[in-house]
mmCIF file of C-alpha atoms and ligand atoms in Angstrom:
data_model
loop_
_atom_site.group_PDB
_atom_site.id
_atom_site.type_symbol
_atom_site.label_atom_id
_atom_site.label_comp_id
_atom_site.label_asym_id
_atom_site.label_seq_id
_atom_site.Cartn_x
_atom_site.Cartn_y
_atom_site.Cartn_z
ATOM 1 C CA MET A 1 0.000 0.000 0.000
ATOM 2 C CA ASP A 2 1.244 3.486 -0.775
ATOM 3 C CA ILE A 3 -0.901 5.985 1.046
ATOM 4 C CA MET A 4 -2.759 6.152 4.319
ATOM 5 C CA VAL A 5 -5.815 8.408 4.127
ATOM 6 C CA LEU A 6 -6.997 10.165 7.289
ATOM 7 C CA PRO A 7 -10.199 12.129 6.572
ATOM 8 C CA GLY A 8 -10.248 13.502 10.161
ATOM 9 C CA ASP A 9 -13.065 15.558 11.653
ATOM 10 C CA GLY A 10 -15.574 18.311 10.852
ATOM 11 C CA ILE A 11 -15.236 19.275 7.191
ATOM 12 C CA GLY A 12 -12.380 16.739 6.862
ATOM 13 C CA PRO A 13 -14.457 13.893 5.358
ATOM 14 C CA GLU A 14 -16.166 16.350 2.941
ATOM 15 C CA ILE A 15 -12.968 17.810 1.518
ATOM 16 C CA MET A 16 -11.235 14.410 1.568
ATOM 17 C CA ARG A 17 -14.056 13.087 -0.632
ATOM 18 C CA SER A 18 -13.053 15.751 -3.189
ATOM 19 C CA ALA A 19 -9.388 14.766 -2.976
ATOM 20 C CA LEU A 20 -10.167 11.045 -3.333
ATOM 21 C CA ARG A 21 -12.404 11.640 -6.367
ATOM 22 C CA ILE A 22 -9.532 13.472 -8.029
ATOM 23 C CA LEU A 23 -7.042 10.753 -7.063
ATOM 24 C CA GLU A 24 -9.383 8.200 -8.617
ATOM 25 C CA ILE A 25 -9.412 10.179 -11.879
ATOM 26 C CA MET A 26 -5.612 10.295 -11.837
ATOM 27 C CA ARG A 27 -5.567 6.510 -11.428
ATOM 28 C CA SER A 28 -8.094 5.744 -14.141
ATOM 29 C CA ASN A 29 -7.165 8.385 -16.724
ATOM 30 C CA PHE A 30 -3.475 8.981 -16.124
ATOM 31 C CA ASN A 31 -0.619 6.748 -15.252
ATOM 32 C CA VAL A 32 -0.820 7.135 -11.480
ATOM 33 C CA LYS A 33 -0.312 3.802 -9.770
ATOM 34 C CA ILE A 34 -0.933 4.352 -6.112
ATOM 35 C CA GLU A 35 -3.153 2.473 -3.760
ATOM 36 C CA SER A 36 -4.772 4.028 -0.740
ATOM 37 C CA GLN A 37 -6.432 2.888 2.469
ATOM 38 C CA VAL A 38 -8.948 5.109 4.270
ATOM 39 C CA TYR A 39 -8.992 5.208 8.108
ATOM 40 C CA ASP A 40 -12.345 6.709 9.157
ATOM 41 C CA ASN A 41 -11.832 5.381 12.675
ATOM 42 C CA ILE A 42 -8.987 7.805 13.415
ATOM 43 C CA ASN A 43 -11.075 10.774 14.563
ATOM 44 C CA ALA A 44 -11.404 13.027 17.612
ATOM 45 C CA ARG A 45 -14.232 11.036 19.215
ATOM 46 C CA ASN A 46 -12.336 7.725 19.092
ATOM 47 C CA ILE A 47 -9.119 9.362 20.243
ATOM 48 C CA ALA A 48 -10.839 11.050 23.210
ATOM 49 C CA SER A 49 -12.493 7.791 24.286
ATOM 50 C CA GLY A 50 -9.187 5.913 24.031
ATOM 51 C CA LYS A 51 -10.424 3.558 21.264
ATOM 52 C CA VAL A 52 -7.672 4.917 19.026
ATOM 53 C CA THR A 53 -4.203 5.433 20.478
ATOM 54 C CA LEU A 54 -1.077 7.089 19.134
ATOM 55 C CA ASP A 55 0.697 3.704 19.150
ATOM 56 C CA TYR A 56 -2.018 2.234 16.918
ATOM 57 C CA VAL A 57 -1.831 5.193 14.514
ATOM 58 C CA LEU A 58 1.973 4.969 14.349
ATOM 59 C CA ASP A 59 1.935 1.193 13.752
ATOM 60 C CA GLU A 60 -0.493 1.676 10.875
ATOM 61 C CA ALA A 61 1.317 4.738 9.477
ATOM 62 C CA ARG A 62 4.631 2.845 9.269
ATOM 63 C CA LYS A 63 3.062 0.571 6.625
ATOM 64 C CA TYR A 64 2.809 3.466 4.131
ATOM 65 C CA ARG A 65 5.077 5.793 2.213
ATOM 66 C CA ALA A 66 2.790 8.793 2.504
ATOM 67 C CA ILE A 67 -0.137 10.010 4.566
ATOM 68 C CA LEU A 68 -2.886 12.206 3.154
ATOM 69 C CA LYS A 69 -4.458 13.874 6.150
ATOM 70 C CA GLY A 70 -7.559 16.017 6.576
ATOM 71 C CA PRO A 71 -8.019 18.359 9.542
ATOM 72 C CA MET A 72 -8.175 16.359 12.765
ATOM 73 C CA GLY A 73 -9.667 17.473 16.087
ATOM 74 C CA ASP A 74 -12.655 19.395 17.326
ATOM 75 C CA PRO A 75 -12.498 22.181 19.921
ATOM 76 C CA ASN A 76 -15.444 20.543 21.731
ATOM 77 C CA ILE A 77 -13.903 17.079 22.001
ATOM 78 C CA ARG A 78 -11.155 16.881 24.603
ATOM 79 C CA THR A 79 -9.021 14.153 26.100
ATOM 80 C CA LYS A 80 -9.075 13.315 29.860
ATOM 81 C CA GLU A 81 -6.229 15.803 30.279
ATOM 82 C CA GLY A 82 -8.328 18.576 28.701
ATOM 83 C CA VAL A 83 -6.242 18.792 25.520
ATOM 84 C CA GLU A 84 -8.023 18.946 22.136
ATOM 85 C CA ALA A 85 -8.246 15.330 20.924
ATOM 86 C CA GLY A 86 -6.182 14.812 17.819
ATOM 87 C CA LEU A 87 -3.308 17.130 18.695
ATOM 88 C CA ASP A 88 -1.213 14.311 20.179
ATOM 89 C CA ILE A 89 -1.785 12.281 17.017
ATOM 90 C CA ILE A 90 -0.710 15.104 14.694
ATOM 91 C CA LEU A 91 2.376 16.004 16.732
ATOM 92 C CA GLY A 92 3.034 12.300 17.395
ATOM 93 C CA LEU A 93 3.092 11.523 13.667
ATOM 94 C CA ARG A 94 5.395 14.442 12.916
ATOM 95 C CA PHE A 95 7.846 13.647 15.722
ATOM 96 C CA ASN A 96 7.805 9.829 15.646
ATOM 97 C CA LEU A 97 8.002 9.455 11.877
ATOM 98 C CA ASP A 98 10.682 12.162 11.861
ATOM 99 C CA LEU A 99 8.841 14.299 9.307
ATOM 100 C CA TYR A 100 11.271 17.099 9.967
ATOM 101 C CA ALA A 101 10.460 19.566 7.201
ATOM 102 C CA ASN A 102 7.098 21.309 7.315
ATOM 103 C CA VAL A 103 6.870 22.842 3.864
ATOM 104 C CA ARG A 104 4.214 25.521 3.410
ATOM 105 C CA PRO A 105 3.796 27.047 -0.033
ATOM 106 C CA ILE A 106 2.509 30.610 0.320
ATOM 107 C CA LYS A 107 0.969 31.359 -3.023
ATOM 108 C CA LEU A 108 -1.593 33.985 -3.954
ATOM 109 C CA LEU A 109 -3.919 32.058 -6.231
ATOM 110 C CA PRO A 110 -5.555 33.734 -9.235
ATOM 111 C CA GLY A 111 -8.818 35.546 -8.599
ATOM 112 C CA VAL A 112 -8.013 35.843 -4.882
ATOM 113 C CA GLN A 113 -7.478 39.319 -3.482
ATOM 114 C CA SER A 114 -4.913 39.499 -0.708
ATOM 115 C CA PRO A 115 -5.833 41.651 2.292
ATOM 116 C CA LEU A 116 -2.606 43.463 1.374
ATOM 117 C CA ARG A 117 -3.720 46.341 -0.864
ATOM 118 C CA ASP A 118 -1.197 45.987 -3.671
ATOM 119 C CA TYR A 119 -1.320 42.222 -4.055
ATOM 120 C CA GLY A 120 -3.723 40.218 -6.192
ATOM 121 C CA ASP A 121 -5.799 40.698 -9.324
ATOM 122 C CA GLY A 122 -2.880 41.109 -11.648
ATOM 123 C CA SER A 123 -0.743 43.417 -9.511
ATOM 124 C CA LYS A 124 2.126 42.174 -7.337
ATOM 125 C CA THR A 125 2.315 38.450 -6.628
ATOM 126 C CA ILE A 126 3.029 36.452 -3.494
ATOM 127 C CA ASP A 127 4.761 33.144 -4.150
ATOM 128 C CA TYR A 128 7.267 31.747 -1.679
ATOM 129 C CA VAL A 129 7.792 28.717 0.543
ATOM 130 C CA LEU A 130 8.017 28.800 4.301
ATOM 131 C CA ILE A 131 9.881 25.853 5.797
ATOM 132 C CA ARG A 132 9.196 25.203 9.444
ATOM 133 C CA GLU A 133 11.511 22.851 11.316
ATOM 134 C CA ASN A 134 9.128 20.175 12.556
ATOM 135 C CA SER A 135 11.064 17.833 14.810
ATOM 136 C CA GLU A 136 12.685 19.997 17.492
ATOM 137 C CA GLY A 137 12.670 23.661 18.582
ATOM 138 C CA LEU A 138 10.400 24.774 21.405
ATOM 139 C CA TYR A 139 7.571 22.364 20.545
ATOM 140 C CA SER A 140 9.733 19.315 21.214
ATOM 141 C CA SER A 141 9.046 20.227 24.836
ATOM 142 C CA HIS A 142 5.403 19.152 24.292
ATOM 143 C CA PHE A 143 6.325 15.635 25.395
ATOM 144 C CA GLY A 144 8.348 16.988 28.343
ATOM 145 C CA GLY A 145 7.983 20.366 30.034
ATOM 146 C CA LEU A 146 7.556 20.951 33.754
ATOM 147 C CA ILE A 147 5.303 22.748 36.165
ATOM 148 C CA LEU A 148 7.013 23.030 39.554
ATOM 149 C CA ARG A 149 4.944 23.391 42.750
ATOM 150 C CA ASP A 150 2.266 25.229 40.783
ATOM 151 C CA ASP A 151 4.675 28.191 40.788
ATOM 152 C CA VAL A 152 6.982 27.823 37.802
ATOM 153 C CA ALA A 153 6.531 26.400 34.310
ATOM 154 C CA ILE A 154 9.506 25.404 32.174
ATOM 155 C CA ASP A 155 9.695 24.398 28.520
ATOM 156 C CA ILE A 156 13.057 23.933 26.875
ATOM 157 C CA GLN A 157 13.982 24.801 23.293
ATOM 158 C CA THR A 158 16.126 22.148 21.620
ATOM 159 C CA ILE A 159 18.201 22.983 18.550
ATOM 160 C CA THR A 160 20.589 20.268 17.362
ATOM 161 C CA ARG A 161 23.320 20.379 14.741
ATOM 162 C CA LYS A 162 21.818 17.396 12.909
ATOM 163 C CA GLY A 163 18.293 18.873 12.940
ATOM 164 C CA THR A 164 19.487 22.274 11.766
ATOM 165 C CA GLU A 165 21.816 20.955 9.067
ATOM 166 C CA ARG A 166 19.123 18.826 7.466
ATOM 167 C CA ILE A 167 16.415 21.508 7.468
ATOM 168 C CA VAL A 168 18.789 24.131 6.091
ATOM 169 C CA ARG A 169 20.014 21.729 3.400
ATOM 170 C CA PHE A 170 16.380 21.031 2.541
ATOM 171 C CA ALA A 171 15.768 24.780 2.152
ATOM 172 C CA PHE A 172 18.788 25.306 -0.113
ATOM 173 C CA GLU A 173 17.926 22.294 -2.291
ATOM 174 C CA LEU A 174 14.406 23.669 -2.715
ATOM 175 C CA ALA A 175 15.760 27.138 -3.558
ATOM 176 C CA ARG A 176 18.054 25.615 -6.169
ATOM 177 C CA ARG A 177 15.063 24.009 -7.949
ATOM 178 C CA SER A 178 12.809 27.079 -7.567
ATOM 179 C CA LYS A 179 12.157 29.984 -9.928
ATOM 180 C CA GLY A 180 13.359 32.396 -7.252
ATOM 181 C CA ASN A 181 11.528 35.440 -5.924
ATOM 182 C CA ALA A 182 9.681 38.046 -8.040
ATOM 183 C CA TYR A 183 13.080 39.298 -9.267
ATOM 184 C CA GLY A 184 14.294 35.823 -10.204
ATOM 185 C CA GLU A 185 16.708 35.677 -7.258
ATOM 186 C CA LYS A 186 17.146 32.334 -5.558
ATOM 187 C CA VAL A 187 17.474 33.257 -1.930
ATOM 188 C CA VAL A 188 17.067 31.483 1.409
ATOM 189 C CA THR A 189 16.109 33.650 4.383
ATOM 190 C CA CYS A 190 17.049 32.366 7.833
ATOM 191 C CA VAL A 191 14.623 33.555 10.533
ATOM 192 C CA ASP A 192 15.684 33.472 14.182
ATOM 193 C CA LYS A 193 16.209 35.531 17.326
ATOM 194 C CA SER A 194 19.952 35.047 17.530
ATOM 195 C CA ASN A 195 20.233 38.473 19.157
ATOM 196 C CA VAL A 196 18.457 37.112 22.253
ATOM 197 C CA LEU A 197 18.868 33.325 22.589
ATOM 198 C CA LYS A 198 21.957 31.120 22.349
ATOM 199 C CA SER A 199 19.948 28.341 20.716
ATOM 200 C CA PHE A 200 19.124 30.693 17.839
ATOM 201 C CA TYR A 201 22.721 31.921 17.628
ATOM 202 C CA PHE A 202 23.649 28.267 17.114
ATOM 203 C CA PHE A 203 20.875 27.833 14.496
ATOM 204 C CA ARG A 204 22.281 30.788 12.532
ATOM 205 C CA LYS A 205 25.866 29.523 12.861
ATOM 206 C CA VAL A 206 24.950 26.083 11.470
ATOM 207 C CA PHE A 207 22.842 27.748 8.731
ATOM 208 C CA THR A 208 25.900 29.741 7.622
ATOM 209 C CA GLU A 209 28.083 26.633 7.527
ATOM 210 C CA VAL A 210 25.572 24.780 5.316
ATOM 211 C CA ALA A 211 25.031 27.835 3.085
ATOM 212 C CA ARG A 212 28.705 27.760 2.052
ATOM 213 C CA ASN A 213 27.975 24.594 0.041
ATOM 214 C CA TYR A 214 25.422 26.403 -2.140
ATOM 215 C CA SER A 215 27.304 29.137 -3.970
ATOM 216 C CA ASP A 216 24.511 29.414 -6.581
ATOM 217 C CA VAL A 217 21.899 30.407 -3.977
ATOM 218 C CA LYS A 218 21.935 33.712 -2.055
ATOM 219 C CA TYR A 219 21.026 33.910 1.601
ATOM 220 C CA ASN A 220 20.142 36.487 4.204
ATOM 221 C CA PHE A 221 19.020 36.718 7.825
ATOM 222 C CA MET A 222 16.071 38.224 9.564
ATOM 223 C CA TYR A 223 14.931 38.348 13.165
ATOM 224 C CA ALA A 224 11.481 36.797 13.603
ATOM 225 C CA ASP A 225 9.846 40.093 14.645
ATOM 226 C CA ALA A 226 11.259 41.914 11.618
ATOM 227 C CA MET A 227 10.117 39.038 9.429
ATOM 228 C CA ALA A 228 6.514 39.487 10.593
ATOM 229 C CA GLN A 229 6.681 43.030 9.151
ATOM 230 C CA PHE A 230 8.530 42.040 6.012
ATOM 231 C CA MET A 231 5.903 39.409 5.113
ATOM 232 C CA ILE A 232 3.311 42.196 5.044
ATOM 233 C CA LEU A 233 5.422 44.885 3.384
ATOM 234 C CA HIS A 234 7.533 43.032 0.766
ATOM 235 C CA PRO A 235 6.418 39.400 0.368
ATOM 236 C CA GLU A 236 7.346 39.438 -3.340
ATOM 237 C CA MET A 237 11.022 39.553 -2.311
ATOM 238 C CA LEU A 238 10.812 36.221 -0.504
ATOM 239 C CA ASN A 239 11.731 32.906 -2.086
ATOM 240 C CA ILE A 240 12.480 30.276 0.591
ATOM 241 C CA VAL A 241 12.197 31.036 4.304
ATOM 242 C CA VAL A 242 13.518 28.598 6.912
ATOM 243 C CA THR A 243 12.890 28.786 10.632
ATOM 244 C CA GLU A 244 12.423 27.020 13.961
ATOM 245 C CA ASN A 245 9.233 25.106 14.844
ATOM 246 C CA MET A 246 7.232 27.652 16.857
ATOM 247 C CA PHE A 247 8.272 30.687 14.815
ATOM 248 C CA GLY A 248 7.294 28.690 11.732
ATOM 249 C CA ASP A 249 3.901 27.899 13.228
ATOM 250 C CA ILE A 250 3.144 31.546 13.967
ATOM 251 C CA LEU A 251 4.615 33.057 10.812
ATOM 252 C CA SER A 252 2.891 30.540 8.562
ATOM 253 C CA GLU A 253 -0.543 31.596 9.911
ATOM 254 C CA LEU A 254 0.388 35.193 9.170
ATOM 255 C CA ALA A 255 1.599 34.147 5.726
ATOM 256 C CA ALA A 256 -1.644 32.200 5.058
ATOM 257 C CA ALA A 257 -3.681 35.307 5.881
ATOM 258 C CA THR A 258 -1.781 37.308 3.239
ATOM 259 C CA VAL A 259 -2.892 34.868 0.524
ATOM 260 C CA GLY A 260 -6.581 34.675 1.399
ATOM 261 C CA GLY A 261 -6.759 32.686 4.612
ATOM 262 C CA VAL A 262 -6.218 29.175 5.871
ATOM 263 C CA GLY A 263 -8.785 27.684 3.449
ATOM 264 C CA LEU A 264 -6.189 28.325 0.755
ATOM 265 C CA ALA A 265 -3.072 27.106 2.544
ATOM 266 C CA TRP A 266 -1.655 23.591 2.427
ATOM 267 C CA SER A 267 1.497 21.867 3.599
ATOM 268 C CA GLY A 268 3.741 18.836 3.453
ATOM 269 C CA ASN A 269 5.524 17.288 6.449
ATOM 270 C CA ILE A 270 8.506 15.658 4.845
ATOM 271 C CA GLY A 271 11.065 13.200 6.171
ATOM 272 C CA ASP A 272 13.824 11.277 4.418
ATOM 273 C CA ASP A 273 11.599 8.387 3.351
ATOM 274 C CA ARG A 274 8.064 9.239 4.504
ATOM 275 C CA ALA A 275 5.801 12.257 4.270
ATOM 276 C CA MET A 276 2.400 13.558 5.306
ATOM 277 C CA PHE A 277 0.370 16.125 3.357
ATOM 278 C CA GLU A 278 -2.471 18.201 4.774
ATOM 279 C CA PRO A 279 -4.415 21.458 4.611
ATOM 280 C CA VAL A 280 -3.296 24.070 7.146
ATOM 281 C CA HIS A 281 -6.821 24.862 8.342
ATOM 282 C CA GLY A 282 -8.732 23.154 11.163
ATOM 283 C CA SER A 283 -11.890 21.064 11.030
ATOM 284 C CA ALA A 284 -14.168 24.162 10.820
ATOM 285 C CA PRO A 285 -17.054 22.697 12.892
ATOM 286 C CA ASP A 286 -19.097 25.868 12.179
ATOM 287 C CA ILE A 287 -19.592 24.863 8.539
ATOM 288 C CA ALA A 288 -19.245 21.058 8.782
ATOM 289 C CA GLY A 289 -22.036 19.132 7.068
ATOM 290 C CA LYS A 290 -23.192 22.133 5.014
ATOM 291 C CA GLY A 291 -21.349 21.084 1.854
ATOM 292 C CA ILE A 292 -19.720 24.501 1.413
ATOM 293 C CA ALA A 293 -16.160 23.858 2.629
ATOM 294 C CA ASN A 294 -13.422 25.000 0.297
ATOM 295 C CA PRO A 295 -11.478 21.891 -0.792
ATOM 296 C CA THR A 296 -8.660 23.899 -2.442
ATOM 297 C CA ALA A 297 -6.075 23.358 0.306
ATOM 298 C CA MET A 298 -6.910 19.637 0.559
ATOM 299 C CA ILE A 299 -6.608 19.186 -3.211
ATOM 300 C CA MET A 300 -3.384 21.215 -3.393
ATOM 301 C CA ALA A 301 -2.000 19.005 -0.587
ATOM 302 C CA THR A 302 -2.919 15.986 -2.732
ATOM 303 C CA SER A 303 -1.115 17.508 -5.706
ATOM 304 C CA MET A 304 1.947 18.146 -3.519
ATOM 305 C CA MET A 305 1.832 14.495 -2.410
ATOM 306 C CA LEU A 306 1.732 13.257 -6.015
ATOM 307 C CA ASP A 307 4.732 15.443 -6.810
ATOM 308 C CA TRP A 308 6.633 13.974 -3.857
ATOM 309 C CA LEU A 309 5.709 10.445 -4.967
ATOM 310 C CA GLY A 310 7.286 11.182 -8.366
ATOM 311 C CA TYR A 311 4.173 12.133 -10.352
ATOM 312 C CA SER A 312 5.174 15.718 -11.004
ATOM 313 C CA ARG A 313 3.361 15.968 -14.354
ATOM 314 C CA GLU A 314 0.080 14.785 -12.831
ATOM 315 C CA ALA A 315 0.567 17.074 -9.814
ATOM 316 C CA LYS A 316 0.924 20.015 -12.188
ATOM 317 C CA ILE A 317 -2.247 19.030 -14.070
ATOM 318 C CA ILE A 318 -4.242 19.194 -10.823
ATOM 319 C CA GLU A 319 -2.655 22.486 -9.778
ATOM 320 C CA ASP A 320 -3.325 24.047 -13.188
ATOM 321 C CA ALA A 321 -6.968 22.893 -13.024
ATOM 322 C CA ILE A 322 -7.422 24.629 -9.668
ATOM 323 C CA LEU A 323 -5.737 27.822 -10.850
ATOM 324 C CA ASP A 324 -7.881 27.852 -13.980
ATOM 325 C CA ALA A 325 -11.119 27.257 -12.043
ATOM 326 C CA LEU A 326 -10.336 30.078 -9.607
ATOM 327 C CA ARG A 327 -9.321 32.376 -12.462
ATOM 328 C CA SER A 328 -12.705 31.703 -14.102
ATOM 329 C CA GLY A 329 -14.529 32.731 -10.932
ATOM 330 C CA VAL A 330 -15.386 29.258 -9.603
ATOM 331 C CA ARG A 331 -15.322 29.986 -5.870
ATOM 332 C CA THR A 332 -16.734 28.616 -2.623
ATOM 333 C CA PRO A 333 -18.465 31.020 -0.159
ATOM 334 C CA ASP A 334 -15.365 31.583 2.036
ATOM 335 C CA ILE A 335 -13.733 33.435 -0.874
ATOM 336 C CA GLY A 336 -16.808 35.260 -2.045
ATOM 337 C CA GLY A 337 -18.375 32.664 -4.359
ATOM 338 C CA LYS A 338 -21.476 30.525 -4.360
ATOM 339 C CA VAL A 339 -20.429 27.025 -5.465
ATOM 340 C CA THR A 340 -20.603 24.023 -3.157
ATOM 341 C CA THR A 341 -17.695 21.718 -2.342
ATOM 342 C CA GLU A 342 -19.066 19.194 -4.814
ATOM 343 C CA GLU A 343 -19.589 21.703 -7.632
ATOM 344 C CA PHE A 344 -16.077 23.060 -7.125
ATOM 345 C CA THR A 345 -14.685 19.516 -7.296
ATOM 346 C CA ASN A 346 -16.661 18.783 -10.481
ATOM 347 C CA GLU A 347 -15.140 21.882 -12.089
ATOM 348 C CA ILE A 348 -11.635 20.673 -11.231
ATOM 349 C CA ILE A 349 -12.353 17.168 -12.536
ATOM 350 C CA ASN A 350 -13.743 18.552 -15.815
ATOM 351 C CA ARG A 351 -10.608 20.577 -16.328
ATOM 352 C CA VAL A 352 -8.326 17.659 -15.462
ATOM 353 C CA LEU A 353 -10.168 15.436 -17.949
ATOM 354 C CA ARG A 354 -9.820 18.033 -20.709
ATOM 355 C CA ARG A 355 -6.020 17.668 -20.567
HETATM 356 P P1 LIG B 401 -7.222 24.746 14.318
HETATM 357 O O1 LIG B 401 -6.781 25.477 15.536
HETATM 358 O O2 LIG B 401 -7.760 23.362 14.590
HETATM 359 O O3 LIG B 401 -6.255 24.802 13.174
HETATM 360 P P2 LIG B 401 -8.823 27.031 13.844
HETATM 361 O O4 LIG B 401 -9.320 27.395 15.183
HETATM 362 O O5 LIG B 401 -7.707 27.812 13.252
HETATM 363 O O6 LIG B 401 -8.511 25.490 13.795
HETATM 364 P P3 LIG B 401 -10.486 26.475 11.574
HETATM 365 O O7 LIG B 401 -11.163 25.202 11.859
HETATM 366 O O8 LIG B 401 -9.335 26.432 10.629
HETATM 367 O O9 LIG B 401 -10.075 27.148 12.943
HETATM 368 O O10 LIG B 401 -11.540 27.528 11.094
HETATM 369 C C1 LIG B 401 -11.319 28.949 11.149
HETATM 370 C C2 LIG B 401 -12.369 29.626 10.285
HETATM 371 O O11 LIG B 401 -12.055 29.381 8.915
HETATM 372 C C3 LIG B 401 -13.773 29.094 10.498
HETATM 373 O O12 LIG B 401 -14.720 30.143 10.394
HETATM 374 C C4 LIG B 401 -13.951 28.101 9.375
HETATM 375 O O13 LIG B 401 -15.282 27.955 8.978
HETATM 376 C C5 LIG B 401 -13.115 28.708 8.258
HETATM 377 N N1 LIG B 401 -12.521 27.652 7.416
HETATM 378 C C6 LIG B 401 -11.475 26.854 7.712
HETATM 379 N N2 LIG B 401 -11.215 26.006 6.720
HETATM 380 C C7 LIG B 401 -12.121 26.254 5.758
HETATM 381 C C8 LIG B 401 -12.380 25.698 4.464
HETATM 382 N N3 LIG B 401 -11.650 24.700 3.957
HETATM 383 N N4 LIG B 401 -13.403 26.209 3.751
HETATM 384 C C9 LIG B 401 -14.153 27.219 4.234
HETATM 385 N N5 LIG B 401 -13.955 27.795 5.429
HETATM 386 C C10 LIG B 401 -12.967 27.321 6.198
#
């Protein structure tokens, strides 16, 4: 089996249905030879009740090369410890399968107006990739961390040479294959707070060492606070951005907002021999069951997965179909349109079949 499919919760099963219909078309009409297995049982309710455990999910996941994941969790379904059910599974998959590179394309799709005045509708473009280190940083403290005597709480940020070298190498390799920023410059931007914390000073030092091996790619540095401004003021100058886990989490939400919101943002969690692809948004319980969820991020995540599995031509066909549909005004309500999830999916399938 090649891929494990986790529809998840809320709108997850609805948008996963769209993705699976498109995958089926790629199998029957193109030369895509991948088999998939759907796990409906891995959802917030079963996780909260203990029917589904992280160990079970990991044992199953290890049987596959890739995981296609919908949004998992529901703010109203909590574990005994009060944590949103599903979070341990998501973090557990990322950490235990060593999916160290969280790759988030930040792309302003056609027909979508950015909240940034000058971007969208034919003016300036936004098209860069934010790479969030996924296996260490501050969030590795999730499985540790301490509260002492109800007086002090401690979480520790871990930055290793191995973890930093591989994520920085990943960023430079991606830059090498990219078209560069709006000015055609291939450039990797390292984001840290090396002016404040030793761990970030070390991150920057290792970044610089790795960068020396890539003389064809430029690089620069930015403190995380300055980066938050830069992403609003000059996103067209960005090409590849690489940063620590928590900074990446925060900055990627900001980045998603600049390209029309989380409904239009997708990501890959990539390791050396396994990967997981997912939309950035949550399970949106407020619109679940209404048939109006935007499946764009889920379908773009599917396209990214096909590319990673070696089907780059087919991945591009799906991406082009989405861009064309959006350009022609086919839009779900979250981005100002009227079409349902199913109608949107039909439009994509029609375009794919016309190729
Ligand atoms: P999480 O913390 O689990 O990532 P969240 O609190 O950020 O979730 P979401 O579930 O992503 O929240 O929803 C935020 C808002 O965006 C909601 O109003 C939701 O309806 C909307 N939304 C999210 N994803 C989509 C989508 N694919 N299509 C349409 N609207 C969406």
